[in-house]
């Protein structure tokens, strides 16, 4: 029983690695499907933008409101903007946004490609002389790699605005002063790693969603399973990447 | 039923000793088949007997374990990707589930096979081809609809139009009437016959719908237990006393 689970798990890892290898082999060779790529970018933005924006605002507000009492206890209330900005930009916003995207984009890629697989649409593409891997997978993965960092940057901005609103609930701080404090505390070393991390989030969400969809079997039942497992796996991988990024960041800062 | 004899026409497809297994599931065990120019060959067999596997091997979607598959003179399992792509222009495939792209309109579905990078076409000629193929199946007014807005029979016709757009020499039909009501089913069978007359195509039709088989077949091959179990015209097989053959014709 346990050996079976382990077996399946290792099998899955092997299949996924082969899928990723195929992506790197085919992803950079012509023919390039620009029209489909931009359609996918639009899709991702269109699906997640409102949700990402609202969540960003709420995160900014909530983190600020909750940090205020403890900073006040130390008499360090004036540090509020800097403390909140760093934790939002470095950690909270990228991870929460990636989780939202894993839910929204991962599931829709898994379901869409899965249903194309079981209704033979992928075979039909193959016989019509279009490489389905290039047309469907490569475009979606690149779209996720491009769009998820953009969504995270957008969400960062909105979250910082939320923090500004949060700060102003208890004290009066001008936007000018607030943004001065934020930009003083945010160093390049805070922003760059979080953006690099965002690219990895995008790649993971895209490739896992497509992998799950592309390897769907067992008819309509399999489509639901593909969508579900795309979400679960990509959420898990987002946390793994986050942990690894934190470790690597730590090592690099010691050096 | 047409009774013209095509056996002295040249063979366009020749399958010899085809074997295909999935793990311990030996689907095709030693299958032979020959399709002649202009012929409508029906492959008859129970569900799960490997009919779809057979025609997917024919078009290179599945790789056979052993055996020779000659299509229009090319040995399919040995073809390079580009050569296979060129061969696939001449061999149309009508999928059992239609396989219409459901995120695209009917027009975009029909344009898709024309995307092949080495087919150079102008916008007008693409439009002309699409309209022509839709007229052939009698559905020109659905051109801007989505597949989901169409009935089962209409979707089948659109899928057939998408197959016809490249004017294939050979058409492979995977259960073209399964899941349709008897009247629509007869319409599709008649359409298959009309297409064959108009373009002089050769076809392999996979089916277990006996009214479609009766209407469309020049010759029937019975795929039972992974081999070509029996072959003959509809009338001949009707007379058979073999129990495995008989159960299809009762
Ligand atoms: N890709 C595949 N992997 C494993 N088994 C398959 C695959 N495709 C078909 N089979 C098996 O081959 C057998 C024949 O399938 P198929 O050709 O689809 O039957 P049908 O005659 O109804 O078209 C079935 O038992 C099916 O489970
Ligand atoms: Mg079948």
XYZ file of C-alpha atoms and ligand atoms in Angstrom:
533
model
C 0.000 0.000 0.000
C 2.595 2.578 1.069
C 5.025 1.364 -1.528
C 2.267 1.810 -4.088
C 1.720 5.423 -3.071
C 5.462 6.074 -3.180
C 5.615 4.356 -6.549
C 2.864 6.565 -7.956
C 4.491 9.643 -6.527
C 7.892 8.880 -8.052
C 6.219 7.947 -11.332
C 4.441 11.286 -11.365
C 7.689 13.160 -10.693
C 9.328 11.281 -13.556
C 6.495 12.088 -15.942
C 6.473 15.725 -14.899
C 10.238 16.004 -15.419
C 9.893 14.554 -18.890
C 7.108 17.034 -19.604
C 9.314 19.916 -18.420
C 12.189 18.690 -20.536
C 9.907 18.623 -23.552
C 8.874 22.178 -22.746
C 12.487 23.366 -22.783
C 13.211 21.397 -25.951
C 10.200 22.624 -27.909
C 9.499 25.956 -26.242
C 12.248 27.951 -27.882
C 12.103 26.542 -31.402
C 9.837 27.926 -34.133
C 7.074 27.937 -35.022
C 6.038 30.544 -32.465
C 2.332 30.821 -31.762
C 2.158 34.524 -30.915
C -1.571 34.941 -31.413
C -2.388 32.089 -29.082
C 0.204 33.329 -26.568
C -1.349 36.769 -26.341
C -4.824 35.269 -26.112
C -3.642 33.203 -23.133
C -2.050 36.266 -21.494
C -5.328 38.115 -21.846
C -7.197 35.136 -20.441
C -5.007 34.963 -17.360
C -5.292 38.677 -16.685
C -8.987 38.707 -17.346
C -9.678 35.792 -15.046
C -7.624 36.884 -12.066
C -7.330 40.680 -12.146
C -10.350 41.635 -10.001
C -9.674 38.936 -7.450
C -5.963 39.763 -7.220
C -6.699 43.489 -6.846
C -9.254 43.071 -4.084
C -7.132 40.553 -2.210
C -4.133 42.896 -2.464
C -6.078 45.761 -0.945
C -7.413 43.597 1.868
C -3.984 42.165 2.665
C -2.478 45.642 2.866
C -5.233 46.798 5.205
C -5.287 43.733 7.421
C -1.532 43.401 7.914
C -1.299 47.076 8.794
C -4.193 47.020 11.215
C -2.846 43.939 12.932
C 0.752 45.119 13.184
C -0.185 48.459 14.684
C -0.827 47.376 18.315
C 2.441 45.469 18.711
C 4.517 48.275 17.227
C 2.620 50.725 19.427
C 3.535 48.639 22.477
C 7.222 49.192 21.686
C 6.604 52.833 20.907
C 7.697 52.147 17.348
C 4.489 53.213 15.676
C 6.304 55.415 13.218
C 7.978 52.341 11.784
C 4.646 50.918 10.745
C 4.886 51.766 7.014
C 8.384 50.339 6.657
C 7.679 47.111 8.552
C 4.441 46.456 6.715
C 5.881 47.270 3.307
C 8.749 44.833 3.670
C 6.602 41.932 4.803
C 3.990 42.593 2.133
C 6.372 42.864 -0.787
C 8.821 40.172 0.238
C 6.465 37.469 1.302
C 2.761 37.945 1.744
C 1.656 39.408 -1.576
C 3.693 37.092 -3.851
C 2.553 33.962 -2.060
C -1.115 34.885 -1.726
C -1.286 36.047 -5.347
C 0.397 32.852 -6.509
C -2.095 30.815 -4.512
C -5.016 32.651 -6.097
C -3.503 32.050 -9.535
C -2.901 28.394 -8.738
C -6.581 28.091 -7.911
C -7.892 30.060 -10.853
C -5.396 29.404 -13.633
C -4.150 25.971 -12.618
C -7.651 24.560 -12.457
C -8.780 26.124 -15.706
C -5.700 24.889 -17.579
C -6.144 21.400 -16.149
C -9.830 21.314 -17.029
C -9.489 22.883 -20.469
C -6.617 20.723 -21.697
C -8.108 17.697 -19.947
C -11.385 18.025 -21.783
C -9.538 18.627 -25.043
C -7.612 15.432 -24.390
C -10.608 13.213 -23.659
C -12.658 14.587 -26.572
C -9.732 13.863 -28.938
C -9.213 17.549 -29.772
C -5.494 17.179 -29.063
C -5.297 14.217 -31.473
C -7.232 16.259 -34.013
C -4.632 19.052 -33.764
C -1.867 16.552 -34.250
C -3.414 15.217 -37.468
C -4.094 18.737 -38.732
C -0.395 19.491 -38.754
C -0.263 21.746 -35.686
C 1.989 20.624 -32.869
C -0.458 20.562 -29.939
C 2.352 20.787 -27.390
C 3.565 24.055 -28.906
C 0.124 25.438 -29.569
C -1.447 24.565 -26.219
C 1.281 23.996 -23.634
C 4.153 26.284 -24.607
C 1.872 29.290 -25.068
C 0.108 28.737 -21.747
C 3.297 28.233 -19.759
C 4.942 31.349 -21.221
C 1.769 33.318 -20.576
C 1.849 32.239 -16.928
C 5.557 33.084 -16.651
C 4.875 36.580 -17.949
C 1.536 37.333 -16.330
C 1.966 36.059 -12.793
C 4.915 38.370 -12.003
C 2.938 41.269 -13.501
C -0.062 40.389 -11.373
C 2.179 40.218 -8.312
C 3.669 43.648 -9.035
C 0.181 45.046 -9.463
C -0.972 43.402 -6.267
C 2.095 44.798 -4.447
C 1.112 48.284 -5.491
C -2.474 47.883 -4.408
C -1.448 46.245 -1.126
C 0.817 49.200 -0.339
C -2.085 51.532 -0.999
C -4.150 49.365 1.349
C -1.406 49.764 3.937
C -1.582 53.538 3.495
C -5.321 53.426 4.196
C -4.674 51.167 7.197
C -2.069 53.510 8.667
C -4.461 56.422 8.297
C -7.155 54.745 10.321
C -5.397 55.490 13.618
C -3.050 58.318 12.784
C -2.728 60.908 10.076
C 0.158 60.313 7.693
C 0.362 62.085 4.392
C 0.755 59.977 1.271
C 4.044 61.748 0.637
C 5.493 60.802 3.998
C 4.124 57.282 3.741
C 5.646 56.620 0.356
C 8.951 58.153 1.414
C 9.113 55.754 4.332
C 8.116 52.793 2.212
C 10.673 53.421 -0.503
C 13.412 54.073 2.028
C 12.819 50.746 3.702
C 12.307 48.711 0.560
C 15.708 47.925 -0.855
C 16.493 46.400 -4.196
C 17.328 43.266 -2.241
C 13.699 43.014 -1.137
C 12.091 43.563 -4.484
C 14.338 41.614 -6.834
C 14.142 38.235 -5.055
C 10.386 38.497 -4.848
C 10.165 39.120 -8.583
C 12.506 36.248 -9.392
C 10.400 34.078 -7.131
C 7.322 35.219 -9.035
C 8.717 33.887 -12.332
C 9.185 30.488 -10.732
C 5.642 30.606 -9.371
C 4.395 31.367 -12.872
C 6.375 28.545 -14.430
C 5.241 26.049 -11.795
C 1.553 26.952 -12.072
C 1.604 26.883 -15.874
C 3.560 23.684 -16.321
C 1.643 21.754 -13.655
C -1.756 22.857 -14.975
C -0.791 21.847 -18.509
C 0.841 18.600 -17.399
C -2.240 17.517 -15.484
C -4.510 18.438 -18.378
C -2.339 16.801 -21.012
C -2.095 13.524 -19.116
C -5.822 13.209 -18.434
C -7.290 9.741 -18.915
C -10.607 8.068 -18.106
C -13.030 10.333 -19.872
C -15.048 13.104 -18.276
C -14.342 11.816 -14.802
C -10.658 12.344 -15.418
C -11.188 16.015 -16.324
C -12.436 16.874 -12.842
C -9.590 14.935 -11.338
C -7.058 16.720 -13.546
C -8.368 20.157 -12.561
C -8.434 19.275 -8.905
C -4.990 17.767 -8.819
C -3.564 20.684 -10.843
C -4.678 23.035 -8.066
C -3.504 20.871 -5.180
C -0.125 20.134 -6.734
C 0.598 23.692 -7.786
C -0.350 25.088 -4.360
C 2.009 22.588 -2.785
C 4.787 23.495 -5.206
C 4.255 27.230 -4.607
C 5.021 26.650 -0.917
C 8.058 24.511 -1.759
C 9.421 27.233 -4.037
C 8.747 29.814 -1.339
C 10.654 27.773 1.215
C 13.556 27.254 -1.163
C 13.624 30.941 -2.044
C 13.755 31.863 1.645
C 16.645 29.442 2.217
C 18.585 30.623 -0.801
C 17.967 34.249 0.153
C 19.254 33.516 3.618
C 22.423 31.853 2.345
C 23.096 34.661 -0.126
C 22.661 37.343 2.533
C 25.267 35.665 4.732
C 27.779 35.531 1.922
C -25.797 -0.941 -50.919
C -23.426 -0.500 -53.801
C -22.138 -3.727 -55.254
C -19.361 -2.513 -57.534
C -16.255 -4.595 -57.121
C -13.071 -2.647 -56.383
C -10.751 -5.597 -55.862
C -8.893 -5.017 -59.116
C -8.306 -1.361 -58.301
C -4.884 -0.599 -56.779
C -4.596 -0.822 -52.985
C -4.285 2.537 -51.197
C -3.854 1.011 -47.747
C -2.161 -2.277 -46.939
C -1.827 -3.563 -43.397
C 0.084 -6.763 -42.730
C 0.634 -8.552 -39.444
C -0.299 -5.543 -37.310
C 0.233 -6.052 -33.586
C -0.550 -3.623 -30.798
C -0.760 -4.236 -27.052
C -1.262 -2.026 -24.036
C 0.555 -3.870 -21.270
C -1.082 -7.273 -21.000
C -4.022 -6.158 -23.120
C -3.320 -7.583 -26.595
C -5.655 -5.480 -28.678
C -4.492 -6.256 -32.230
C -2.807 -9.611 -32.618
C -2.137 -10.207 -36.275
C -4.325 -7.975 -38.311
C -4.444 -7.768 -42.107
C -6.363 -5.302 -44.212
C -6.355 -3.968 -47.744
C -8.287 -0.937 -48.940
C -8.696 -0.420 -52.673
C -9.105 2.831 -54.553
C -12.705 4.062 -54.410
C -13.808 1.415 -51.949
C -15.932 1.836 -48.818
C -14.584 -0.702 -46.371
C -16.415 -1.199 -43.094
C -14.549 -2.533 -40.078
C -17.075 -4.178 -37.818
C -16.362 -5.182 -34.259
C -17.606 -4.990 -30.703
C -16.934 -1.959 -28.573
C -13.426 -2.241 -27.148
C -12.234 -4.628 -29.842
C -9.557 -2.209 -31.010
C -11.177 -0.490 -33.988
C -10.099 2.985 -32.940
C -6.632 1.704 -32.112
C -6.452 0.290 -35.640
C -7.165 3.565 -37.412
C -5.041 5.563 -34.991
C -2.128 3.334 -35.989
C -2.992 4.051 -39.620
C -2.551 7.789 -39.211
C 0.466 7.592 -36.920
C -1.282 8.673 -33.709
C -0.287 5.348 -32.151
C 2.858 3.385 -32.912
C 2.278 -0.307 -33.651
C 4.348 -2.966 -31.886
C 4.901 -4.914 -35.093
C 3.654 -5.165 -38.632
C 3.606 -3.137 -41.795
C 1.222 -0.259 -42.521
C 1.430 1.087 -46.062
C -0.673 4.142 -46.825
C -0.495 5.528 -50.378
C 2.852 3.800 -50.761
C 4.408 5.170 -47.540
C 5.348 2.915 -44.644
C 3.677 4.892 -41.836
C 5.682 3.716 -38.763
C 8.936 4.667 -40.511
C 7.945 8.162 -41.613
C 9.672 11.257 -40.251
C 7.479 13.843 -38.572
C 7.401 16.076 -41.646
C 6.654 13.225 -44.026
C 3.872 12.045 -41.752
C 2.469 15.561 -41.722
C 2.401 15.598 -45.528
C 0.728 12.195 -45.651
C -1.927 13.337 -43.173
C -3.119 15.951 -45.659
C -4.200 13.096 -47.924
C -5.802 11.054 -45.157
C -8.797 12.623 -43.424
C -9.836 11.444 -39.972
C -13.340 11.847 -38.582
C -13.090 11.356 -34.835
C -15.698 9.442 -32.893
C -16.243 12.398 -30.568
C -15.993 14.861 -33.515
C -13.099 16.595 -31.753
C -14.344 20.049 -32.742
C -12.348 22.763 -30.964
C -14.977 24.085 -28.628
C -13.250 27.400 -27.986
C -13.412 28.246 -31.691
C -16.217 29.105 -34.090
C -17.146 26.778 -36.938
C -15.142 28.954 -39.335
C -12.024 28.829 -37.128
C -12.435 25.082 -36.759
C -12.400 24.659 -40.512
C -9.489 27.063 -40.979
C -7.362 25.181 -38.481
C -6.113 22.414 -40.836
C -5.054 25.172 -43.272
C -2.582 26.588 -40.710
C 0.118 24.171 -41.890
C 3.062 26.459 -42.386
C 3.902 25.150 -45.827
C 0.431 25.701 -47.244
C 0.479 29.174 -48.724
C -2.991 30.600 -49.098
C -4.572 33.997 -49.312
C -7.424 35.101 -47.101
C -9.933 34.894 -49.944
C -9.002 31.362 -50.909
C -9.219 30.228 -47.276
C -12.667 31.759 -47.075
C -13.602 30.077 -50.345
C -12.412 26.659 -49.107
C -14.322 27.016 -45.839
C -17.557 27.982 -47.606
C -17.144 25.189 -50.106
C -16.630 22.530 -47.418
C -19.611 23.815 -45.438
C -21.785 23.774 -48.542
C -20.771 20.149 -49.139
C -22.270 19.184 -45.793
C -25.221 21.569 -46.146
C -24.467 23.817 -43.172
C -23.249 27.086 -44.641
C -25.349 29.206 -42.265
C -23.640 27.869 -39.126
C -20.330 29.440 -40.138
C -20.149 31.880 -37.219
C -21.672 29.632 -34.548
C -19.827 27.871 -31.753
C -19.837 24.039 -31.780
C -21.744 23.978 -28.483
C -24.697 25.706 -30.171
C -25.117 22.872 -32.676
C -26.955 19.557 -32.484
C -25.119 16.229 -32.506
C -25.828 15.624 -36.179
C -24.708 19.124 -37.114
C -21.490 18.742 -35.154
C -20.798 15.516 -37.013
C -21.312 17.313 -40.329
C -19.016 20.158 -39.313
C -16.364 17.651 -38.278
C -16.764 16.016 -41.671
C -16.441 19.395 -43.378
C -13.209 20.010 -41.465
C -11.942 16.652 -42.708
C -12.971 17.459 -46.291
C -11.365 20.866 -46.451
C -7.988 19.485 -47.566
C -9.616 17.202 -50.181
C -8.217 13.945 -48.793
C -7.852 10.830 -50.960
C -8.705 8.577 -48.045
C -11.137 9.233 -45.203
C -11.158 7.259 -41.962
C -14.496 7.403 -40.164
C -14.510 6.383 -36.497
C -18.093 5.382 -35.644
C -19.692 8.208 -37.630
C -23.262 7.428 -36.543
C -22.806 6.342 -32.930
C -24.911 8.404 -30.558
C -27.168 9.815 -33.268
C -30.877 9.113 -33.732
C -31.819 6.726 -36.586
C -32.916 9.488 -38.958
C -29.811 11.634 -38.471
C -27.768 8.478 -38.641
C -29.209 7.695 -42.081
C -28.521 11.284 -43.199
C -24.875 10.948 -42.184
C -24.592 7.577 -43.958
C -26.013 9.132 -47.124
C -23.636 12.058 -46.781
C -20.712 9.641 -46.572
C -21.887 8.002 -49.790
C -22.398 11.350 -51.511
C -18.910 12.532 -50.539
C -17.379 9.333 -51.801
C -19.159 9.702 -55.168
C -18.273 13.364 -55.501
C -14.564 13.131 -54.663
C -13.927 9.456 -55.443
C -12.381 8.943 -52.014
C -11.568 5.590 -50.492
C -12.863 5.126 -46.973
C -12.531 2.956 -43.939
C -15.696 3.211 -41.912
C -15.704 1.878 -38.395
C -19.142 1.065 -37.168
C -21.441 -1.272 -35.371
C -24.579 0.503 -36.512
C -25.927 -2.126 -38.910
C -28.148 0.221 -40.906
C -25.130 2.438 -41.591
C -23.037 -0.615 -42.425
C -25.667 -1.905 -44.840
C -25.976 1.456 -46.549
C -22.334 2.419 -46.896
C -20.278 -0.763 -47.221
C -18.802 -2.283 -50.359
C -17.019 -4.803 -48.229
C -16.865 -5.659 -44.528
C -13.996 -6.851 -42.356
C -14.883 -8.296 -38.981
C -12.387 -7.444 -36.257
C -12.797 -10.078 -33.566
C -10.185 -11.061 -30.977
C -7.583 -8.833 -32.574
C -7.606 -10.489 -35.981
C -9.457 -10.174 -39.256
C -12.011 -12.841 -38.387
C -14.144 -12.747 -41.519
C -14.530 -10.661 -44.623
C -17.165 -10.304 -47.333
C -19.999 -8.138 -48.565
C -22.969 -7.393 -46.364
C -25.051 -9.959 -48.237
C -22.375 -12.642 -47.895
C -21.828 -12.116 -44.175
C -25.596 -12.137 -43.597
C -25.611 -15.752 -44.766
C -22.788 -16.749 -42.445
C -23.457 -19.527 -39.965
C -20.524 -18.613 -37.715
C -21.921 -17.694 -34.321
C -19.505 -14.780 -33.763
C -20.386 -13.288 -37.130
C -24.075 -13.980 -36.862
C -24.601 -12.010 -33.668
C -23.916 -8.763 -35.529
C -26.488 -9.429 -38.232
C -29.439 -10.585 -36.093
N -3.999 4.798 -25.102
C -4.417 3.618 -24.586
N -3.812 3.109 -23.487
C -4.199 1.928 -22.968
N -5.186 1.169 -23.464
C -5.830 1.615 -24.551
C -5.484 2.863 -25.175
N -6.290 3.055 -26.234
C -7.117 1.977 -26.282
N -6.840 1.113 -25.278
C -7.501 -0.189 -25.042
O -7.582 -0.852 -26.273
C -8.810 -1.521 -26.371
C -9.491 -1.130 -27.668
O -9.876 0.214 -27.627
P -10.594 0.948 -28.839
O -9.780 0.759 -30.064
O -10.854 2.338 -28.415
O -11.959 0.152 -28.968
P -13.120 0.381 -30.021
O -13.113 -0.835 -30.859
O -14.367 0.496 -29.235
O -12.808 1.621 -30.777
C -9.611 -1.187 -25.136
O -9.536 -2.283 -24.277
C -8.911 0.001 -24.558
O -8.988 -0.058 -23.164
Mg -13.641 3.457 -30.749
